[in-house]
Coordinates of C-alpha atoms and ligand atoms in Angstrom, one line a residue:
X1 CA 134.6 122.5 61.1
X2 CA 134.4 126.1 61.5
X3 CA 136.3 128.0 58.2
X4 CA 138.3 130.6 59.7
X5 CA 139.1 134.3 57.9
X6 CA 141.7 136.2 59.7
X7 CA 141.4 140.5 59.3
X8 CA 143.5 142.3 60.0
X9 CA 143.7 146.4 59.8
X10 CA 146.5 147.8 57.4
X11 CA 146.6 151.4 56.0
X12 CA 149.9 151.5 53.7
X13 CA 151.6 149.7 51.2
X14 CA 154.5 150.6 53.0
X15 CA 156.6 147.1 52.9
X16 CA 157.8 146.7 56.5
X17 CA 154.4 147.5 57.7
X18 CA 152.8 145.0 55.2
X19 CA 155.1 142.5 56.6
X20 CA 154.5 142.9 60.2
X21 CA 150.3 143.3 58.9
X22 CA 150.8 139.7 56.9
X23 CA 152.8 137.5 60.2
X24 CA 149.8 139.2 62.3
X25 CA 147.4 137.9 59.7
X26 CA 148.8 134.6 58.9
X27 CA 149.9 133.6 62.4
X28 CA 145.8 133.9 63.2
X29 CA 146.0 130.7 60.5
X30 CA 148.9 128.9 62.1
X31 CA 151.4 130.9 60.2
X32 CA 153.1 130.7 56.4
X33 CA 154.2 127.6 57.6
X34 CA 151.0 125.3 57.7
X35 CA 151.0 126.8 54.0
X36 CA 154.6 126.4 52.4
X37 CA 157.0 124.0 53.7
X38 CA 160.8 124.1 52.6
X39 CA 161.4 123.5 48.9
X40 CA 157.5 124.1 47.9
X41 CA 157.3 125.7 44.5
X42 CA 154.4 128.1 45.4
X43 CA 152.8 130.2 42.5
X44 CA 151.4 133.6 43.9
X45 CA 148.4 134.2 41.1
X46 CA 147.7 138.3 41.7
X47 CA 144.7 139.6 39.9
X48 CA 147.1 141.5 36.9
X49 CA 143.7 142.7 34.7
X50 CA 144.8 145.1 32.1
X51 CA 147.9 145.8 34.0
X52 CA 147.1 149.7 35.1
X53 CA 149.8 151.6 37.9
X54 CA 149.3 150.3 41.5
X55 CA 147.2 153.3 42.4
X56 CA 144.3 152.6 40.3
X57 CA 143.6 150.4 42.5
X58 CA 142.8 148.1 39.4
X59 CA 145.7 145.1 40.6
X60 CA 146.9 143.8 43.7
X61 CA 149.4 146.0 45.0
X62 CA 153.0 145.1 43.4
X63 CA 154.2 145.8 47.7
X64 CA 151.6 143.5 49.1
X65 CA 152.3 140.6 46.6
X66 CA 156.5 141.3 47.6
X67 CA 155.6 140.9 51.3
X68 CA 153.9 137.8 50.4
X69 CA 157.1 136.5 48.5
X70 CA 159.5 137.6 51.3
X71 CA 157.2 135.3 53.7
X72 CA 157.3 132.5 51.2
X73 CA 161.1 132.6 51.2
X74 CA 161.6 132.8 54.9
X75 CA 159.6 129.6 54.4
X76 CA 162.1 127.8 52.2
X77 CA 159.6 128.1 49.6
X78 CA 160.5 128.8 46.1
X79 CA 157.7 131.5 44.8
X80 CA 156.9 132.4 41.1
X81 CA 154.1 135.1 40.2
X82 CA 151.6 134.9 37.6
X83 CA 148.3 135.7 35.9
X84 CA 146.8 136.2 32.4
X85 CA 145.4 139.6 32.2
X86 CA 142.0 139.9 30.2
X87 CA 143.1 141.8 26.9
X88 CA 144.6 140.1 23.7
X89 CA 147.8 137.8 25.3
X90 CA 150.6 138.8 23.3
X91 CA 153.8 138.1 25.5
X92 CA 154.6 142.3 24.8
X93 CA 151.2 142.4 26.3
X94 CA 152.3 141.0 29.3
X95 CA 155.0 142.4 29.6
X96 CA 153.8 145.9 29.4
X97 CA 151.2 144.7 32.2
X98 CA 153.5 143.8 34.5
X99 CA 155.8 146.8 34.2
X100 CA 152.9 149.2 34.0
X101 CA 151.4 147.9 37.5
X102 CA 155.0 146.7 39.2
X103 CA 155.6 143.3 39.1
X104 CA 158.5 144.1 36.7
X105 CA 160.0 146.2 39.9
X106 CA 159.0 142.7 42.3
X107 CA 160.6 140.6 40.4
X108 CA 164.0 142.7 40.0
X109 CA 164.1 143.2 43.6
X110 CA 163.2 139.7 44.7
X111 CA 164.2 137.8 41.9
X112 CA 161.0 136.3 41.6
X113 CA 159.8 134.9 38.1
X114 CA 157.0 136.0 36.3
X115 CA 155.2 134.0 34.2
X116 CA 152.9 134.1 31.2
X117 CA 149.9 131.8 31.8
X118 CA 149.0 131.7 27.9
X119 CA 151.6 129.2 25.6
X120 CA 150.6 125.8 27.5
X121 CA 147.1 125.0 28.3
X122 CA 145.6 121.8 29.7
X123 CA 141.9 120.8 30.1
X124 CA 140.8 120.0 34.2
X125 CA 137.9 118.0 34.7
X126 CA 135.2 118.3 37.9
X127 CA 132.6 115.9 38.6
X128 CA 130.6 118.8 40.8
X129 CA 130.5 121.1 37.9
X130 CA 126.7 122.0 37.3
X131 CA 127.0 123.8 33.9
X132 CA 131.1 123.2 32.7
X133 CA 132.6 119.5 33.7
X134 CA 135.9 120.1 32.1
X135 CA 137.7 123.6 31.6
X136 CA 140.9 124.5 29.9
X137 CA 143.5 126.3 32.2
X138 CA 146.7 127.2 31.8
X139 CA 149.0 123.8 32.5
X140 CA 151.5 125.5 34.6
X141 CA 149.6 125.4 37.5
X142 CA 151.0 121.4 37.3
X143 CA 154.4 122.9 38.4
X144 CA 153.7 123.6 41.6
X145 CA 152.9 122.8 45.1
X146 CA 151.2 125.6 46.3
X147 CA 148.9 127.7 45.2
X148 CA 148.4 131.0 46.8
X149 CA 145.8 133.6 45.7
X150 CA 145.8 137.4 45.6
X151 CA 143.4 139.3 44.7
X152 CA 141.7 142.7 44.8
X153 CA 138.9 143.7 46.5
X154 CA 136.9 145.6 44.1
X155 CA 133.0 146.3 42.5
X156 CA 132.2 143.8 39.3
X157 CA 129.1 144.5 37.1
X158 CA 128.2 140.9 36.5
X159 CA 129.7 139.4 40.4
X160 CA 128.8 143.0 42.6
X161 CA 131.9 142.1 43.6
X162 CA 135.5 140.5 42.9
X163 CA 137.6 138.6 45.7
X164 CA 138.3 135.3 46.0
X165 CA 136.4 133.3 43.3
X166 CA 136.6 135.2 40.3
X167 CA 140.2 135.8 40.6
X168 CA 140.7 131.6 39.8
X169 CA 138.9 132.9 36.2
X170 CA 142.6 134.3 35.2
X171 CA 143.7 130.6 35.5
X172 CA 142.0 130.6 31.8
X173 CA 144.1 132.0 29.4
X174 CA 143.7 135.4 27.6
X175 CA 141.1 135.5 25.4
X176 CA 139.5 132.0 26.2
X177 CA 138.1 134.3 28.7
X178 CA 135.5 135.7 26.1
X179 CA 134.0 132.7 25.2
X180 CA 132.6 132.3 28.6
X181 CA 130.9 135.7 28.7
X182 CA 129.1 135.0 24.8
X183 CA 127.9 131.9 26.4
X184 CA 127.1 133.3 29.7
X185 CA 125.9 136.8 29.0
X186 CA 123.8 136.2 32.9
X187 CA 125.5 137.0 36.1
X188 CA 123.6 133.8 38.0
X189 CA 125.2 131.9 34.9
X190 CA 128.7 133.3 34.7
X191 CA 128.5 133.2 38.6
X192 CA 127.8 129.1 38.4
X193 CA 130.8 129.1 36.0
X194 CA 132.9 130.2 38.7
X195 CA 131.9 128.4 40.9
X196 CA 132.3 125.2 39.0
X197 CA 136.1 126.4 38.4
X198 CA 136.5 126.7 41.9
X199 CA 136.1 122.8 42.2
X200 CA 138.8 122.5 39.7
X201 CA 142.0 124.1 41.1
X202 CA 142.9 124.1 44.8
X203 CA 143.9 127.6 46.0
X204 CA 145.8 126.6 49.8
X205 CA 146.0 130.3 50.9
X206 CA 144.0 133.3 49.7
X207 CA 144.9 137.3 51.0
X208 CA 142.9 139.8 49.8
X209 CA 144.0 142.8 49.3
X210 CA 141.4 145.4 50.3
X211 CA 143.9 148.3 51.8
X212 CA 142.7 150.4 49.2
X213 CA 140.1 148.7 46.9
X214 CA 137.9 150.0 44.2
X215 CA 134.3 151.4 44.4
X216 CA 131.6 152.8 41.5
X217 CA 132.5 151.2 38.2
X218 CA 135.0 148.1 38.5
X219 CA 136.8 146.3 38.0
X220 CA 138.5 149.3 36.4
X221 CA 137.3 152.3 35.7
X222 CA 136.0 152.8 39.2
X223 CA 137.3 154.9 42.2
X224 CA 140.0 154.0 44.7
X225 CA 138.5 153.8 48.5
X226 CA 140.3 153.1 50.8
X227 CA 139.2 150.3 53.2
X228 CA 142.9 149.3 55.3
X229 CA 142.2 146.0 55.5
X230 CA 144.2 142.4 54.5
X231 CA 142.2 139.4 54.9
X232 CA 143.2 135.7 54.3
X233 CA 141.9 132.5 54.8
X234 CA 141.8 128.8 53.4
X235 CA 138.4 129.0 52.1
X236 CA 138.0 131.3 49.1
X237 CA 133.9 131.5 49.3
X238 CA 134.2 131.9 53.3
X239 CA 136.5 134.7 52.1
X240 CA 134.4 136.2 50.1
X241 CA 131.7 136.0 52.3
X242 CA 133.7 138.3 55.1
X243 CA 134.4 140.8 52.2
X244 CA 131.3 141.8 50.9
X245 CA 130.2 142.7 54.5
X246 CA 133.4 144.5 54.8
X247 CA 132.3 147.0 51.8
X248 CA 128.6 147.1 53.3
X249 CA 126.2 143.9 51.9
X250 CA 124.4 143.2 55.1
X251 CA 123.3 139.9 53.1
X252 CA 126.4 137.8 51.8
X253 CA 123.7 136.0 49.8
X254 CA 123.2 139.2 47.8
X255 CA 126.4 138.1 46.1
X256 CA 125.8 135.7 43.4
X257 CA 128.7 133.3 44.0
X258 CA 127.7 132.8 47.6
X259 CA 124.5 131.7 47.3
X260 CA 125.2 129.5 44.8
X261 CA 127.9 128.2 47.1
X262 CA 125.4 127.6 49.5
X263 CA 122.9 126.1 47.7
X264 CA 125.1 123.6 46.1
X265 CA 126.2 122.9 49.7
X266 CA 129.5 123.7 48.6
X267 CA 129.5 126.2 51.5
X268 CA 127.1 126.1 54.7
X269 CA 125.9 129.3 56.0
X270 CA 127.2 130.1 59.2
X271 CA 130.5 128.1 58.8
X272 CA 132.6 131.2 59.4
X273 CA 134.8 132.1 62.0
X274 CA 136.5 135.7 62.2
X275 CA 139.8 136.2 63.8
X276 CA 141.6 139.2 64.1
X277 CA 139.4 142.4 63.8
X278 CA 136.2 142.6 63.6
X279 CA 134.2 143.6 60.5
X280 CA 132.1 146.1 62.2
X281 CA 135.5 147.9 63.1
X282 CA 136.2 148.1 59.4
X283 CA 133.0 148.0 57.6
X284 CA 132.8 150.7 55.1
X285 CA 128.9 151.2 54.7
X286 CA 128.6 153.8 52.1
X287 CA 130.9 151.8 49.8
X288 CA 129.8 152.5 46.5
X289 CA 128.3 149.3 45.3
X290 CA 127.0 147.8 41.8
X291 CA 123.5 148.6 41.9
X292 CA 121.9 144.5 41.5
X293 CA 120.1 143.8 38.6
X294 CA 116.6 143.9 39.6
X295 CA 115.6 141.9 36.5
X296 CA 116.8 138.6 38.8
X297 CA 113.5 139.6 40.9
X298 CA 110.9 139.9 38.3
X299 CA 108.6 136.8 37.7
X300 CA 109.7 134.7 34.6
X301 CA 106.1 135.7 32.8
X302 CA 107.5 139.0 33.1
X303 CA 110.8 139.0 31.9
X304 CA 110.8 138.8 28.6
X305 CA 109.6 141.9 28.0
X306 CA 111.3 144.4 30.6
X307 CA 114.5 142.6 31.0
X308 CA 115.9 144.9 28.4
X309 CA 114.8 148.2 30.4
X310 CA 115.4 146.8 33.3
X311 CA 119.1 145.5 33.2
X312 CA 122.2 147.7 33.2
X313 CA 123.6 148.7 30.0
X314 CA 126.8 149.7 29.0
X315 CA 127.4 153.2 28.3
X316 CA 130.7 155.1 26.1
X317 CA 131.9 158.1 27.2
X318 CA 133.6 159.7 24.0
X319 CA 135.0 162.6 25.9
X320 CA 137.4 159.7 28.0
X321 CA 137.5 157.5 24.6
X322 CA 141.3 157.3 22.9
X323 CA 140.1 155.1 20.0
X324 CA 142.2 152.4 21.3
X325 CA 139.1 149.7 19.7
X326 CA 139.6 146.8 22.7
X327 CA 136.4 147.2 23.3
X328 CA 135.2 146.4 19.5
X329 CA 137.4 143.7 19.4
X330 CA 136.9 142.1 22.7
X331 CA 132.7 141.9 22.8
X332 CA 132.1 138.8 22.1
X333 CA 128.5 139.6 19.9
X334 CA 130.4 142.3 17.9
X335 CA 127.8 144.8 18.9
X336 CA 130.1 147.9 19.4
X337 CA 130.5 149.4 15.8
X338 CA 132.6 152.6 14.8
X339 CA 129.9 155.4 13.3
X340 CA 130.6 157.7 10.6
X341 CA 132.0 160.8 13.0
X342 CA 135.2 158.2 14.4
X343 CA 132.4 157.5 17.6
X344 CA 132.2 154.3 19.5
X345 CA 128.3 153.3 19.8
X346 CA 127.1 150.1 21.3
X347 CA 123.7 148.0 19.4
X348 CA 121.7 147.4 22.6
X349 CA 119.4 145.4 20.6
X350 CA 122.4 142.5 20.5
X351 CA 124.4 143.7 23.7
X352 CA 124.4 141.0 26.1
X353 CA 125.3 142.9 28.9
X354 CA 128.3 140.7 29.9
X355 CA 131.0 143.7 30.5
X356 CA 133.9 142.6 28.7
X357 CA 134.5 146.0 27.2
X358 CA 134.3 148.0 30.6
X359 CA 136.2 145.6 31.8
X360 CA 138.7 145.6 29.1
X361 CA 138.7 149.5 28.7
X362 CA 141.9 151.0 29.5
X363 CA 140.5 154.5 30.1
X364 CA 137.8 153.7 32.3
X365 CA 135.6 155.3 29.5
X366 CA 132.8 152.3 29.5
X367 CA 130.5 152.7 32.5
X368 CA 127.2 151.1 33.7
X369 CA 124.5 153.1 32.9
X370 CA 120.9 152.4 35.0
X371 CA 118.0 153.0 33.4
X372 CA 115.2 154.8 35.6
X373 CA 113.2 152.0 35.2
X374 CA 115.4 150.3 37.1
X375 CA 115.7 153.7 40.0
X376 CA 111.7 153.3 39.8
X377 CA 111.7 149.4 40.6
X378 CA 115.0 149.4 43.3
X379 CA 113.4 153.2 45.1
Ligands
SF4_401 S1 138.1 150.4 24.9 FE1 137.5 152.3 25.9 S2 139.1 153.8 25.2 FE2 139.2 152.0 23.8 S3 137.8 152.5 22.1 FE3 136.6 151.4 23.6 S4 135.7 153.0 24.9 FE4 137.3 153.9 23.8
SF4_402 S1 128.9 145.9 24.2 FE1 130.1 145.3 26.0 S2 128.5 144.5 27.4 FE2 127.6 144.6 25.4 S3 128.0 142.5 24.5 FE3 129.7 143.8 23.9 S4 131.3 143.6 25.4 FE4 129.4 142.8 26.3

């Protein structure tokens, strides 16, 4: 059977337009109701990163994720919202994310919980796993019924891009995160991990958020763009596969995650169905998109020796730096170290270009930086 991913055209965060946009959207899937039935405890897991204000453009928008609860209720659902942002999890941590980027303003409003995915963890086992069988999550995700996914679109050095499948990765708690990118330092790896943790936890509902999503150098130092578009679905690779055209890959197999998909046969290619708009009504074609790692291409006898030039690197711009030191603490190879002058300098010779720190960086002052080797091989 045919997945189907509903798109619908939204250009504000205005709520009564977001909640006309979501009954238009959802209604193309049978509406809320084939999703929450009365009494459902449904957590709404929004993509809360390093908790930065809604225009950044680095979280889901605080207004889109209210709409959604206001829908649940209507349902006779009981909604709770919740993610584990990537920094070090201290509950003031948390706390400050949520403010910072909203959800402290939802859940006053609304009344709405949030909660902290980081005291109680559980391990989740998956017979399809290729490279993790068994993963530890955060164990509330037992208390409830529903599961309904929010994420942002937005550009991701080792993914190109994240959507639907790499927000489940905040199901892990906090720093647990970290481990997974020292042992996965590959985008084809870490993308395998994902999709393994897909198999794990059933997401029912997934809405993207891609009104406004972020182009250049995510997931958050890059640039708000706006795209005006919500799209939702049951399927979060079918998803995905809608919104990486939306922001300009001809090829959906360009994206890691989706071919993997596919050749697991997780997925089949051609399985989609698109209600609502259509994507060439929405595409945004100069989207500024993660330049891919040309490296993947080279033959294996090869790589060895011009992986290192030809894979992005990350680069520190002092001028944006604050000294805040996430980024030293976070990598998980120790490889940024603190110079004599106060700097910040990276050892390429042990980076393993897994991102954490730009990721991590709350002043966007960590970006990718492409060697012209690289300009020379993708020209
Ligand atoms: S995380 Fe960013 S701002 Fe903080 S020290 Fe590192 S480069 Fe500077
Ligand atoms: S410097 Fe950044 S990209 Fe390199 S290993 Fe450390 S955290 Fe990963």
């Amino acid at each position: 059977m045919a997945q189907r991913v509903a798109l619908a055209r939204c250009e504000s965060y205005r709520l009564p337009v977001l909640e006309d946009c979501l009954r238009r959207l959802l209604g193309l899937l049978g509406g809320i109701s084939q999703f929450v039935k009365n009494g459902d405890r449904v957590l709404i897991k929004i993509n809360l990163l390093s908790g930065k204000p809604p225009e950044k453009a680095v979280t889901t928008h605080p207004s889109l994720v209210e709409a959604v609860v206001n829908l649940v209720k209507e349902a006779g659902g009981i909604p709770t919202i919740g993610d584990s942002p990537g920094e070090r999890a201290t509950i003031t941590g948390l706390d400050r994310a949520y403010r910072t980027a909203g959800f402290e303003e939802v859940s006053r409003k609304t009344g709405v919980p949030l909660v902290s995915f980081e005291d109680d963890v559980m391990e989740v086992n998956t017979s399809r796993g290729r490279l993790y069988k068994k993963f530890t999550v955060t164990k509330r995700i037992k208390d409830f019924d529903v599961i309904i996914s929010i994420p942002k679109l937005k550009t991701h050095p080792l993914t190109y891009i994240t959507a639907g499948v790499k927000n489940n990765f905040g199901f892990i708690p906090g720093l647990r995160k970290t481990e997974f990118h020292l042992k996965l330092p590959d985008g084809e790896l870490f993308s395998e991990m994902l999709i393994d943790l897909l198999s794990t936890i059933k997401i029912d509902l997934v809405i993207l958020d891609a009104i406004v999503a972020m182009e250049g150098n995510g997931p958050v130092g890059g640039v708000p763009r706006n795209v005006g578009a919500i799209l939702a679905s049951k399927n979060v690779i079918a998803l995905d596969f809608v919104a990486c055209q939306l922001i300009g890959y001809k090829n959906p197999l360009a994206i890691p995650t989706n071919r993997i998909a596919i050749e697991r046969k997780i997925f089949l290619p051609g399985n989609i169905e698109i209600s609502g708009e259509k994507i060439e009504d929405l595409q945004v074609e100069d989207f500024k998109r993660i330049p891919q790692d040309v490296s993947q291409k080279i033959p294996q006898f090869l790589i060895k020796g011009l992986k290192g030039l030809l894979s992005p690197k990350p680069k520190i711009i002092d001028q944006l730096c604050n000294r805040c030191f996430h980024c030293l603490e976070s990598c998980p190879v120790k490889c940024v170290d603190k110079t004599k002058n106060g700097k910040l300098s990276i050892r390429y010779s042990d980076c393993i270009r897994c991102f954490c720190c730009l990721e991590l960086c709350p002043q966007g002052a960590i970006v990718i930086k492409t060697s012209w080797w690289m300009k020379l091989f993708t020209a």
